[in-house]
PDB file of C-alpha atoms and ligand atoms in Angstrom:
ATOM      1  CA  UNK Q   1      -9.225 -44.634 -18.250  1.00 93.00           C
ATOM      2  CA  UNK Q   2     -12.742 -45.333 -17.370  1.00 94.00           C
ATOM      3  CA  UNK Q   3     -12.770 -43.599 -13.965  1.00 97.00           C
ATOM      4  CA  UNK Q   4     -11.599 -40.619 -16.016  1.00 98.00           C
ATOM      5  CA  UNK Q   5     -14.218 -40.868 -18.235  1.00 98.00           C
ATOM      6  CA  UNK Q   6     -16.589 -40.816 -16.100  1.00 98.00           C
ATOM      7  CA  UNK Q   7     -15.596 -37.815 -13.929  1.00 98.00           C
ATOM      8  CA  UNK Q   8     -15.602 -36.083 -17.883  1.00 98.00           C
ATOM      9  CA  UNK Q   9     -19.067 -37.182 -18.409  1.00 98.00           C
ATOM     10  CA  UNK Q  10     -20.444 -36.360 -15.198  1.00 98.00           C
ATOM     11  CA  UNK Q  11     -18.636 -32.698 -15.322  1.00 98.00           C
ATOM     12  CA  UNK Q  12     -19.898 -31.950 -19.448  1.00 98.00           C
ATOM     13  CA  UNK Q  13     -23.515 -33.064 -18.821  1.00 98.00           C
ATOM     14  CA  UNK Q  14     -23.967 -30.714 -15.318  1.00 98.00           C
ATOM     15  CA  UNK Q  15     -22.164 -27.946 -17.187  1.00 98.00           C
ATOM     16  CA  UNK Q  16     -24.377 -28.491 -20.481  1.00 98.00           C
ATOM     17  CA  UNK Q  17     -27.730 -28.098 -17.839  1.00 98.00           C
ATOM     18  CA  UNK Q  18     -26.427 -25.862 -15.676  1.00 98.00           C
ATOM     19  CA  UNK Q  19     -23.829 -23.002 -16.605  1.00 98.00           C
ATOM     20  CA  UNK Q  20     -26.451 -20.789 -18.836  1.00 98.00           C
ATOM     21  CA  UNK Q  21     -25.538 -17.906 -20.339  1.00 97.00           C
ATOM     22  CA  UNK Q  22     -27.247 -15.969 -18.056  1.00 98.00           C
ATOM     23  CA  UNK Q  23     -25.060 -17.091 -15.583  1.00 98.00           C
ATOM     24  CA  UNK Q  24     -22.376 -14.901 -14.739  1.00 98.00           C
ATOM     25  CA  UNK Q  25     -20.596 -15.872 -11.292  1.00 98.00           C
ATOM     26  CA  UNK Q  26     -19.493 -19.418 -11.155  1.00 98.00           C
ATOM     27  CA  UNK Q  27     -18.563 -21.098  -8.167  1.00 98.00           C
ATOM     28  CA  UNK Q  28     -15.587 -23.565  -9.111  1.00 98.00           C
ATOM     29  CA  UNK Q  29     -14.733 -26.421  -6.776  1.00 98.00           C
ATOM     30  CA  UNK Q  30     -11.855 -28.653  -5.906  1.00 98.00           C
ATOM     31  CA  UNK Q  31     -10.349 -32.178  -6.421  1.00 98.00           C
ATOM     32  CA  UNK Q  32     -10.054 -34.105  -9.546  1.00 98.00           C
ATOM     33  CA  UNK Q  33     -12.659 -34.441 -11.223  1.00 98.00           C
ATOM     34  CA  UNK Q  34     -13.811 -30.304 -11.592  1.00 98.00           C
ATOM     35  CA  UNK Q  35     -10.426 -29.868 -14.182  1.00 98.00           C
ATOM     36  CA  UNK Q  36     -13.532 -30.717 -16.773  1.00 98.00           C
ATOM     37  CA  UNK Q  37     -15.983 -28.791 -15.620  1.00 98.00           C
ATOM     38  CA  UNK Q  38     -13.801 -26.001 -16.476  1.00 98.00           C
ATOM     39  CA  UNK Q  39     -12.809 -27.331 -19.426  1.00 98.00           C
ATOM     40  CA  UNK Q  40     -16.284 -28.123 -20.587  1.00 98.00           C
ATOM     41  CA  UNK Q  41     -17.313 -24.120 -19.830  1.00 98.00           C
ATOM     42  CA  UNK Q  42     -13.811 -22.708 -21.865  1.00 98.00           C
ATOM     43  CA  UNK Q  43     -15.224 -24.689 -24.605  1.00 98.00           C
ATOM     44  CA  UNK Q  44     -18.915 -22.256 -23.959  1.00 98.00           C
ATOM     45  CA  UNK Q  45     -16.341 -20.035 -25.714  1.00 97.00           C
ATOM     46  CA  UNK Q  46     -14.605 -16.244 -25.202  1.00 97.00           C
ATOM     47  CA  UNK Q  47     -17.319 -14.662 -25.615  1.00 97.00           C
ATOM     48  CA  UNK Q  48     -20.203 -15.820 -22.829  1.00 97.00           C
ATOM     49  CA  UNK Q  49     -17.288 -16.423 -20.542  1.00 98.00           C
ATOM     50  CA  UNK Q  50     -15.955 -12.738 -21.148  1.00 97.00           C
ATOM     51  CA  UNK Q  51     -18.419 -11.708 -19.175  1.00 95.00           C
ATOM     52  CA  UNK Q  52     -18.220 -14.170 -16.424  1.00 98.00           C
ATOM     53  CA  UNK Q  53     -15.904 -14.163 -12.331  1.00 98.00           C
ATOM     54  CA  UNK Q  54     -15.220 -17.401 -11.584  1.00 98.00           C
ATOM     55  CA  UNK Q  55     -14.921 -17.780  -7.707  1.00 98.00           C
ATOM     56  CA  UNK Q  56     -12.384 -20.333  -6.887  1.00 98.00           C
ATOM     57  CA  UNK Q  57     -12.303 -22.866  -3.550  1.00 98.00           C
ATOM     58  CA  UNK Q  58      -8.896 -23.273  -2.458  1.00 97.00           C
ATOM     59  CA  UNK Q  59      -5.544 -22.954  -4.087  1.00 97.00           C
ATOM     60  CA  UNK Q  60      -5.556 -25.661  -6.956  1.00 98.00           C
ATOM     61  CA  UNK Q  61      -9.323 -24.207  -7.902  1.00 98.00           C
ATOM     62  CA  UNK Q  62      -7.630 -20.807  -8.540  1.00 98.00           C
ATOM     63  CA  UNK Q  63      -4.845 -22.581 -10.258  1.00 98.00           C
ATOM     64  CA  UNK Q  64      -7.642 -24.155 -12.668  1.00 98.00           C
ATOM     65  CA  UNK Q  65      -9.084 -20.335 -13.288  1.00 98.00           C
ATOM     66  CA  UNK Q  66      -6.154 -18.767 -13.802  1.00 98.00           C
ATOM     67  CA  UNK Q  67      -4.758 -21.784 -16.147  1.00 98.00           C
ATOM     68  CA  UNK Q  68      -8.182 -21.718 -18.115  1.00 98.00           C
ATOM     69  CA  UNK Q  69      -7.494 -18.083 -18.805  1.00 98.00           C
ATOM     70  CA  UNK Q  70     -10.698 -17.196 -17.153  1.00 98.00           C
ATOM     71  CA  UNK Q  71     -10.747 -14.521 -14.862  1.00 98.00           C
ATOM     72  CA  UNK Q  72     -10.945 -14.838 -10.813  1.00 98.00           C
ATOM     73  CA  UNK Q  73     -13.250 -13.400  -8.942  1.00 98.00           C
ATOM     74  CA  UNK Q  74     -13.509 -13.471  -5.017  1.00 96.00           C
ATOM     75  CA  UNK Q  75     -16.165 -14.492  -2.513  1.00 95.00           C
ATOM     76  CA  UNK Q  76     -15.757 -11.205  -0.644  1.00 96.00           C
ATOM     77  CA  UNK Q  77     -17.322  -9.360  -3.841  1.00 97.00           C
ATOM     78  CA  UNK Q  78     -19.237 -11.614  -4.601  1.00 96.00           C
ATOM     79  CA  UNK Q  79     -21.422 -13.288  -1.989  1.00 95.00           C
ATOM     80  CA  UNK Q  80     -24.420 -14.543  -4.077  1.00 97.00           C
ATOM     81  CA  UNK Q  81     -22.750 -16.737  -6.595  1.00 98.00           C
ATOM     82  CA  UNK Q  82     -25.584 -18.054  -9.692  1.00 98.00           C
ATOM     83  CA  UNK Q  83     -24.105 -21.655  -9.344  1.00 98.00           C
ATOM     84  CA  UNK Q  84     -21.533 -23.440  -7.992  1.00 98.00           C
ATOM     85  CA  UNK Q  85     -20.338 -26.712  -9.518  1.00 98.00           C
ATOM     86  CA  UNK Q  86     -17.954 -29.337  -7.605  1.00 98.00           C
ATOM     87  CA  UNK Q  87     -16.875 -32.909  -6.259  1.00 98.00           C
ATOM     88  CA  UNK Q  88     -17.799 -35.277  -3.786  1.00 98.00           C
ATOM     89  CA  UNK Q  89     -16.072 -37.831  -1.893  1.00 98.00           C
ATOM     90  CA  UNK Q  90     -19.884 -39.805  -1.462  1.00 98.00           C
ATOM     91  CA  UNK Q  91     -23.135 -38.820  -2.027  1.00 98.00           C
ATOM     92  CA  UNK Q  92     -26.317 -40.934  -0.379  1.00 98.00           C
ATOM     93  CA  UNK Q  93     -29.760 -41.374  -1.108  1.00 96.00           C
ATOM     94  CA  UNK Q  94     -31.128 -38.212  -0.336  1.00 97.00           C
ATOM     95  CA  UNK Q  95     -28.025 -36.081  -1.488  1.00 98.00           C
ATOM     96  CA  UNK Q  96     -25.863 -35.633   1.812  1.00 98.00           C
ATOM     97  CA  UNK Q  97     -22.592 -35.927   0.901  1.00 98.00           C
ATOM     98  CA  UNK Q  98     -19.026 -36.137   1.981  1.00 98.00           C
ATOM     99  CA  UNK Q  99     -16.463 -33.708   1.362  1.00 98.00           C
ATOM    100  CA  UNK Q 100     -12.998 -32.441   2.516  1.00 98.00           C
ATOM    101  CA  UNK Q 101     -11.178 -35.681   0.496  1.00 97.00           C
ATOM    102  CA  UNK Q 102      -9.058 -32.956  -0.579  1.00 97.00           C
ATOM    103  CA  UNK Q 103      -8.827 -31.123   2.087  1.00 98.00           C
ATOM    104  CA  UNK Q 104     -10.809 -28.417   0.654  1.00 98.00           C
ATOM    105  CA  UNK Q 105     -13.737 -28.507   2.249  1.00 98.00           C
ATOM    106  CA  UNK Q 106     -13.945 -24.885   4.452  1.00 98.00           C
ATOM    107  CA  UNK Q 107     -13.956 -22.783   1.233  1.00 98.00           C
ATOM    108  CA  UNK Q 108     -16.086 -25.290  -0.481  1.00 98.00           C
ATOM    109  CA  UNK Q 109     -18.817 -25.295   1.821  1.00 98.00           C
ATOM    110  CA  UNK Q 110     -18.939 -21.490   1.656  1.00 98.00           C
ATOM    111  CA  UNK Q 111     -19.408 -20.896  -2.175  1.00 98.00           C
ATOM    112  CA  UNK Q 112     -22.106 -24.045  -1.918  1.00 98.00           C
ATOM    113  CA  UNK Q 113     -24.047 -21.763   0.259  1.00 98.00           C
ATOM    114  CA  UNK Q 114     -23.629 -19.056  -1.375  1.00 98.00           C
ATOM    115  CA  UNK Q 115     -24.512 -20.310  -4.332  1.00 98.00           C
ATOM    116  CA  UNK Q 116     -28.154 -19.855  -5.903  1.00 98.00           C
ATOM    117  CA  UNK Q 117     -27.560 -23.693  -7.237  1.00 98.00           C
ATOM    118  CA  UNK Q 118     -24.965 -25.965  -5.591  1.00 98.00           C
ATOM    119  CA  UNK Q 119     -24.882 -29.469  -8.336  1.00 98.00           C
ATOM    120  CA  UNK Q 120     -22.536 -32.142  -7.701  1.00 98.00           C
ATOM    121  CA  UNK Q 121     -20.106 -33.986 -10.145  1.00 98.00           C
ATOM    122  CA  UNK Q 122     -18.644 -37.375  -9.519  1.00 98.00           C
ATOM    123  CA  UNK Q 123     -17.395 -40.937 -11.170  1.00 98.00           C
ATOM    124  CA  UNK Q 124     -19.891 -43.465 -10.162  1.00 98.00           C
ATOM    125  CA  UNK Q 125     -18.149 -44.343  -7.171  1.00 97.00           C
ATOM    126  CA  UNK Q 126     -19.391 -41.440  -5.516  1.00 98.00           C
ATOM    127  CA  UNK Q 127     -23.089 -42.820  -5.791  1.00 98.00           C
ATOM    128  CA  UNK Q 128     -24.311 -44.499  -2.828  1.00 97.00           C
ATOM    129  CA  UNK Q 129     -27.368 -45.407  -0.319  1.00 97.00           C
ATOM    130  CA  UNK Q 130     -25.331 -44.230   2.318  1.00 96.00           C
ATOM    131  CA  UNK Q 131     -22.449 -42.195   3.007  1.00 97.00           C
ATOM    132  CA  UNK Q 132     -19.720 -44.304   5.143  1.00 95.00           C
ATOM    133  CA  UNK Q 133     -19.855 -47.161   2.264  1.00 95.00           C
ATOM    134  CA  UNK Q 134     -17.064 -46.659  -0.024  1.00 94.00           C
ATOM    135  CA  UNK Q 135     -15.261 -43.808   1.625  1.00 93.00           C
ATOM    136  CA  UNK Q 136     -14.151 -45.277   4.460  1.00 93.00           C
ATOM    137  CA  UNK Q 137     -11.217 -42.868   5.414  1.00 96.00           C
ATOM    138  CA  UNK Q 138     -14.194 -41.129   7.489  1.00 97.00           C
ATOM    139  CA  UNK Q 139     -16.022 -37.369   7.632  1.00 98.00           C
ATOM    140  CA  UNK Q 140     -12.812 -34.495   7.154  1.00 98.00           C
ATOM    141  CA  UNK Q 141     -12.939 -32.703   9.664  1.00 98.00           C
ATOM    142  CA  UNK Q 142     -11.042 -29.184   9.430  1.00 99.00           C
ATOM    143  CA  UNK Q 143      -9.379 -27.900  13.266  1.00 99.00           C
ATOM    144  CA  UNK Q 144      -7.766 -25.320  14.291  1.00 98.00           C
ATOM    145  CA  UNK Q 145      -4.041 -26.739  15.227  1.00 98.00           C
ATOM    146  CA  UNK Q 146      -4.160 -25.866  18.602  1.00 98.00           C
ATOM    147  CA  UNK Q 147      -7.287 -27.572  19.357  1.00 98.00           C
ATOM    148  CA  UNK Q 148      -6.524 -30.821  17.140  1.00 98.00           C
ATOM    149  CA  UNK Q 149      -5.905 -32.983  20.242  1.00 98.00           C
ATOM    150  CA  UNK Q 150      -9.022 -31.617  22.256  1.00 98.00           C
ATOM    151  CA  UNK Q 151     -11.019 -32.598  19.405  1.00 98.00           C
ATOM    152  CA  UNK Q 152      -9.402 -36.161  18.737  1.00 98.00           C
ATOM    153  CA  UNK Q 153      -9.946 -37.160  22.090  1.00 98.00           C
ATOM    154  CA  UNK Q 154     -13.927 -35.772  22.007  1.00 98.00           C
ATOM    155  CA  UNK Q 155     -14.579 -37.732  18.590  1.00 98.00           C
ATOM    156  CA  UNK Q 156     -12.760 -40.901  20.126  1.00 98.00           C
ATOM    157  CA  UNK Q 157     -15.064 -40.680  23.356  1.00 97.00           C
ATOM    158  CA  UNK Q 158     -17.745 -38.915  22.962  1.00 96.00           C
ATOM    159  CA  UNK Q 159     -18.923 -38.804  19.421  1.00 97.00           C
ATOM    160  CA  UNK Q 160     -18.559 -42.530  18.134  1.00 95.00           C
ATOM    161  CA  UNK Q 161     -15.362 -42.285  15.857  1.00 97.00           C
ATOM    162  CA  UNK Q 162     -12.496 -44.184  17.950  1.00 97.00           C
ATOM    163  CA  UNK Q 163     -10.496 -44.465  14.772  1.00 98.00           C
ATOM    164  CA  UNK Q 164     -10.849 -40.836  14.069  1.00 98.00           C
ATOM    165  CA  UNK Q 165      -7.161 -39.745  13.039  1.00 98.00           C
ATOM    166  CA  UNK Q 166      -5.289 -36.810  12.532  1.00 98.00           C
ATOM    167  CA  UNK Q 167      -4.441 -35.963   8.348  1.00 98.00           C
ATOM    168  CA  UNK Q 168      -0.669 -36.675   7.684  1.00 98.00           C
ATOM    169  CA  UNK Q 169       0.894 -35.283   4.806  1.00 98.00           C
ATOM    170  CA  UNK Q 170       2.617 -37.796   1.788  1.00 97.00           C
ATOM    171  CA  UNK Q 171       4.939 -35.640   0.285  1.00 96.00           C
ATOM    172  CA  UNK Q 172       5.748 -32.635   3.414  1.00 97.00           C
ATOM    173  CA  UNK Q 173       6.833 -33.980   7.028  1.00 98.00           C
ATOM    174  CA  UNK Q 174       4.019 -33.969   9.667  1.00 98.00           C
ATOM    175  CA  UNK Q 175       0.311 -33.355   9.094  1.00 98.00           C
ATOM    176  CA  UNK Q 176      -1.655 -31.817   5.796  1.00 98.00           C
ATOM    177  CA  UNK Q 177      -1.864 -27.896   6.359  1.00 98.00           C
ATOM    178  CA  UNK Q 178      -5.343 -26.437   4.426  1.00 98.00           C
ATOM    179  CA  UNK Q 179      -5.142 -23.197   2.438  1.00 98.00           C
ATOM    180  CA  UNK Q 180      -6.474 -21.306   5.813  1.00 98.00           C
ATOM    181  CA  UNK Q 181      -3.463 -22.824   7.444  1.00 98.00           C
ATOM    182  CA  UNK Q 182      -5.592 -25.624   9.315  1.00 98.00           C
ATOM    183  CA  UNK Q 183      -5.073 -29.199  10.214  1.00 98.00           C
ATOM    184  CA  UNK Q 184      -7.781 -32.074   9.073  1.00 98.00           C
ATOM    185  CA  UNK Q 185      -9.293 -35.058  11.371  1.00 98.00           C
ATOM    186  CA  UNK Q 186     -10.987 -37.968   9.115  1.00 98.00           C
ATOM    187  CA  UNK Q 187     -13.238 -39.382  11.160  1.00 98.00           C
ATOM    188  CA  UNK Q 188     -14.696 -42.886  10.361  1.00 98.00           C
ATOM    189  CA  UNK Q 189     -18.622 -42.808  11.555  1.00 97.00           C
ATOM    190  CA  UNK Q 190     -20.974 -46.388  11.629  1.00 95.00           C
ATOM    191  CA  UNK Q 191     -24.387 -46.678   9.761  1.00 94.00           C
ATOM    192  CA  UNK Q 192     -25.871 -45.632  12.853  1.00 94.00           C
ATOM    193  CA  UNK Q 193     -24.620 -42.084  12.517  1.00 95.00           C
ATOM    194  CA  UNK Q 194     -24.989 -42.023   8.491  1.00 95.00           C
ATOM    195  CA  UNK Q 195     -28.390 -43.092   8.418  1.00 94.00           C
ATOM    196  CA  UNK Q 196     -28.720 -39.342  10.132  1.00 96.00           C
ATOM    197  CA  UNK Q 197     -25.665 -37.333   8.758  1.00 97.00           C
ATOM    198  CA  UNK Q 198     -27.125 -33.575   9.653  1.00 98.00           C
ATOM    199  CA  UNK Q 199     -27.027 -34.933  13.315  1.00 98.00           C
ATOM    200  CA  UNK Q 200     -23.366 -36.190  13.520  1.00 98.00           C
ATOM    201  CA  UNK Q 201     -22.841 -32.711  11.376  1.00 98.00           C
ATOM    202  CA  UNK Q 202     -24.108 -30.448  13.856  1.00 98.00           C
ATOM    203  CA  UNK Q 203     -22.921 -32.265  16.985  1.00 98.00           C
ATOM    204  CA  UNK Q 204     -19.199 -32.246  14.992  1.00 98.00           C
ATOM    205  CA  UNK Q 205     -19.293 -28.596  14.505  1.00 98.00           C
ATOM    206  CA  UNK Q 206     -20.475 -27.852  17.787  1.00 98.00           C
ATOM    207  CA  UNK Q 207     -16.649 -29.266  18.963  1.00 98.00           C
ATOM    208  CA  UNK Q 208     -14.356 -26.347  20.383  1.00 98.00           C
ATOM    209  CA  UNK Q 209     -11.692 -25.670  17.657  1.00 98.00           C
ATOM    210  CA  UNK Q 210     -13.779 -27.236  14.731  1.00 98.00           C
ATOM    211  CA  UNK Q 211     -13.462 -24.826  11.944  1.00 98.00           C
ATOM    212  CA  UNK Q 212     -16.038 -26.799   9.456  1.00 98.00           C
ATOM    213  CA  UNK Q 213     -17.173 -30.595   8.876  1.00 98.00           C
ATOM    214  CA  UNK Q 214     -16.909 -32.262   5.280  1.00 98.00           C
ATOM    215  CA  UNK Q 215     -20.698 -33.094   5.205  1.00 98.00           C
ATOM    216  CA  UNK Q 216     -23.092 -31.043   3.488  1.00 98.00           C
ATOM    217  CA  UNK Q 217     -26.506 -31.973   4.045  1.00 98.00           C
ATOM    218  CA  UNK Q 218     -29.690 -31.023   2.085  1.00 95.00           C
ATOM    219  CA  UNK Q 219     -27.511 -27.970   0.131  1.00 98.00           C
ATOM    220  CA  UNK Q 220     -26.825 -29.969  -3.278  1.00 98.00           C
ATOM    221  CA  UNK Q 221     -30.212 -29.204  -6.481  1.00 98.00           C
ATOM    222  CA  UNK Q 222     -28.377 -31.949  -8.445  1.00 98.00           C
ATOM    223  CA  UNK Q 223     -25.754 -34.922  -8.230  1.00 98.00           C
ATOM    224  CA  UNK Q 224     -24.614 -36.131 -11.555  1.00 98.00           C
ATOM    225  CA  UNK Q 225     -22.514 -39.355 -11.788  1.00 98.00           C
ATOM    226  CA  UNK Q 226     -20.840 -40.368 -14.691  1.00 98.00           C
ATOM    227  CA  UNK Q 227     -21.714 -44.679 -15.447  1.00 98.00           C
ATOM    228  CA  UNK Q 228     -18.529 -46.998 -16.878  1.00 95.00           C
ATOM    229  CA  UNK Q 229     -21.076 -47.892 -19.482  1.00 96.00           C
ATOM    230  CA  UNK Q 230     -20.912 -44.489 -20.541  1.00 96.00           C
ATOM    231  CA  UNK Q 231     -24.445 -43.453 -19.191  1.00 98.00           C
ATOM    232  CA  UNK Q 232     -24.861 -40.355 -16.523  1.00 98.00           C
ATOM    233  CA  UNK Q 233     -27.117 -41.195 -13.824  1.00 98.00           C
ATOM    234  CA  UNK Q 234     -28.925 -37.751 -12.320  1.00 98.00           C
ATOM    235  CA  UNK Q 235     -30.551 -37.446  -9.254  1.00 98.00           C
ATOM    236  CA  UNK Q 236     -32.065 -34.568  -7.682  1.00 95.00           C
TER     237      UNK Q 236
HETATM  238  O1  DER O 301     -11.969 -32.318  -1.403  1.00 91.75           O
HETATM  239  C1  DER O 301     -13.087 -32.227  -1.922  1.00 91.75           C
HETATM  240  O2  DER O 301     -14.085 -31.860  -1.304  1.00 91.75           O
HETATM  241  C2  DER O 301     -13.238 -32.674  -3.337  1.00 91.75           C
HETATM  242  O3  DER O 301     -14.298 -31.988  -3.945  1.00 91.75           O
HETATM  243  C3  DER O 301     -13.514 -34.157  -3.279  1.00 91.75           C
HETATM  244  O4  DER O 301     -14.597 -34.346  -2.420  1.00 91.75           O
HETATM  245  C4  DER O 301     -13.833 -34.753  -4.634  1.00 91.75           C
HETATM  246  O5  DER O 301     -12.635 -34.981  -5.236  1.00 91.75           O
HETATM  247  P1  DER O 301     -12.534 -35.892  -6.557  1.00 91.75           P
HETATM  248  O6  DER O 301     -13.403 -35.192  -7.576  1.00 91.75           O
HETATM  249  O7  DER O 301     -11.082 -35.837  -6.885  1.00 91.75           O
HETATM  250  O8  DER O 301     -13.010 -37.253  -6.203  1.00 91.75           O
END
């Protein structure tokens, strides 16, 4: 379908202008629209990719490596990574973006600072003035259990966020665990916080028993977004 498309589009054009040959630890992120970003660097072919670790961001990342027959490689060995390529739940004029709509976000943020260039891929949806518009579930917010209350009641009276709620799962009873075993707040912030999202950011992770917050501000080189007319708008 079109949305599809568009997630290709976006994910083939950031591959095409930035996985180079040269490049030989790739940082692979999460959600549904990185599937062609890998698929775009199998079809690089064997040989450039022999040479290649791919560092994966969660569970379903590493699924995508493994899958692609491409082999894994982990943070631990490598901690400079030459580019790391994933999703975003929103991305705003100046390239903040949300993250964590998969719950992914810990891992995520880690290989975006490690890498040498962090470039966002999204569906056209993704592209707005500022973040809060057409995400509305909120900022992810990944807690340590214990300390999921604590921070619930801080976001809903101290930080702005009285909707802020606590991740349940669909398909498992009770809430969404991460793959480091934590539980995830959305929190649902006004323009008045957006319009400065390192702030809310910093005052978010400075919450006893938050483990990381799903905005990443000022790390991204490149968002590309894939049009429904079939164009791919850039922005650096
Ligand atoms: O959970 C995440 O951070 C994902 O990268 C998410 O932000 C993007 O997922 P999508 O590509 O399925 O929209």
């Amino acid at each position: 379908d079109a949305i599809e498309q568009s997630k290709r589009l976006a994910a083939y054009q950031a591959v095409d202008n930035h996985v180079l040959p040269e490049h030989k630890v790739i940082g692979i992120g999460s959600g549904s629209t990185v599937p062609y970003v890998v698929e775009r660097i199998i079809a690089q072919g064997k040989e450039v990719n022999k040479g290649r670790v791919f560092i994966p961001t969660g569970f379903q990342s590493k699924q995508l490596i493994v899958d692609g027959g491409l082999t894994l490689g982990d943070v631990d060995q490598y901690p400079t990574i030459d580019v790391t390529i994933d999703g975003a739940d929103e991305v705003d004029h100046a390239l903040n973006c949300v993250k964590g709509g998969g719950a992914c976000h810990l891992r995520e943020k880690v290989l975006a600072e490690a890498a040498i260039t962090f470039v966002l891929v999204a569906d056209h949806r993704k592209n707005v003035q500022y973040l809060g518009t057409n995400f509305a579930q909120g900022v992810p917010i990944e807690v340590v259990p214990f300390a999921y209350a604590k921070v619930l009641q801080n976001l809903h009276h101290a930080l702005g966020s009285p909707k802020a709620t606590l991740r349940m799962a669909v398909k498992k009873a009770g809430p969404v665990v991460s793959d480091n075993g934590n539980f995830i707040i959305d929190a649902p912030f006004g323009r008045e916080h957006m319009n400065d999202p390192y702030t809310i950011m910093a005052r978010i992770k400075m919450l006893t028993g938050v483990v990381e917050v799903g905005l990443f501000c000022k790390m991204a080189r490149a968002a590309y977004f894939g049009n429904a007319d079939g164009s791919v708008t850039i922005r650096w």
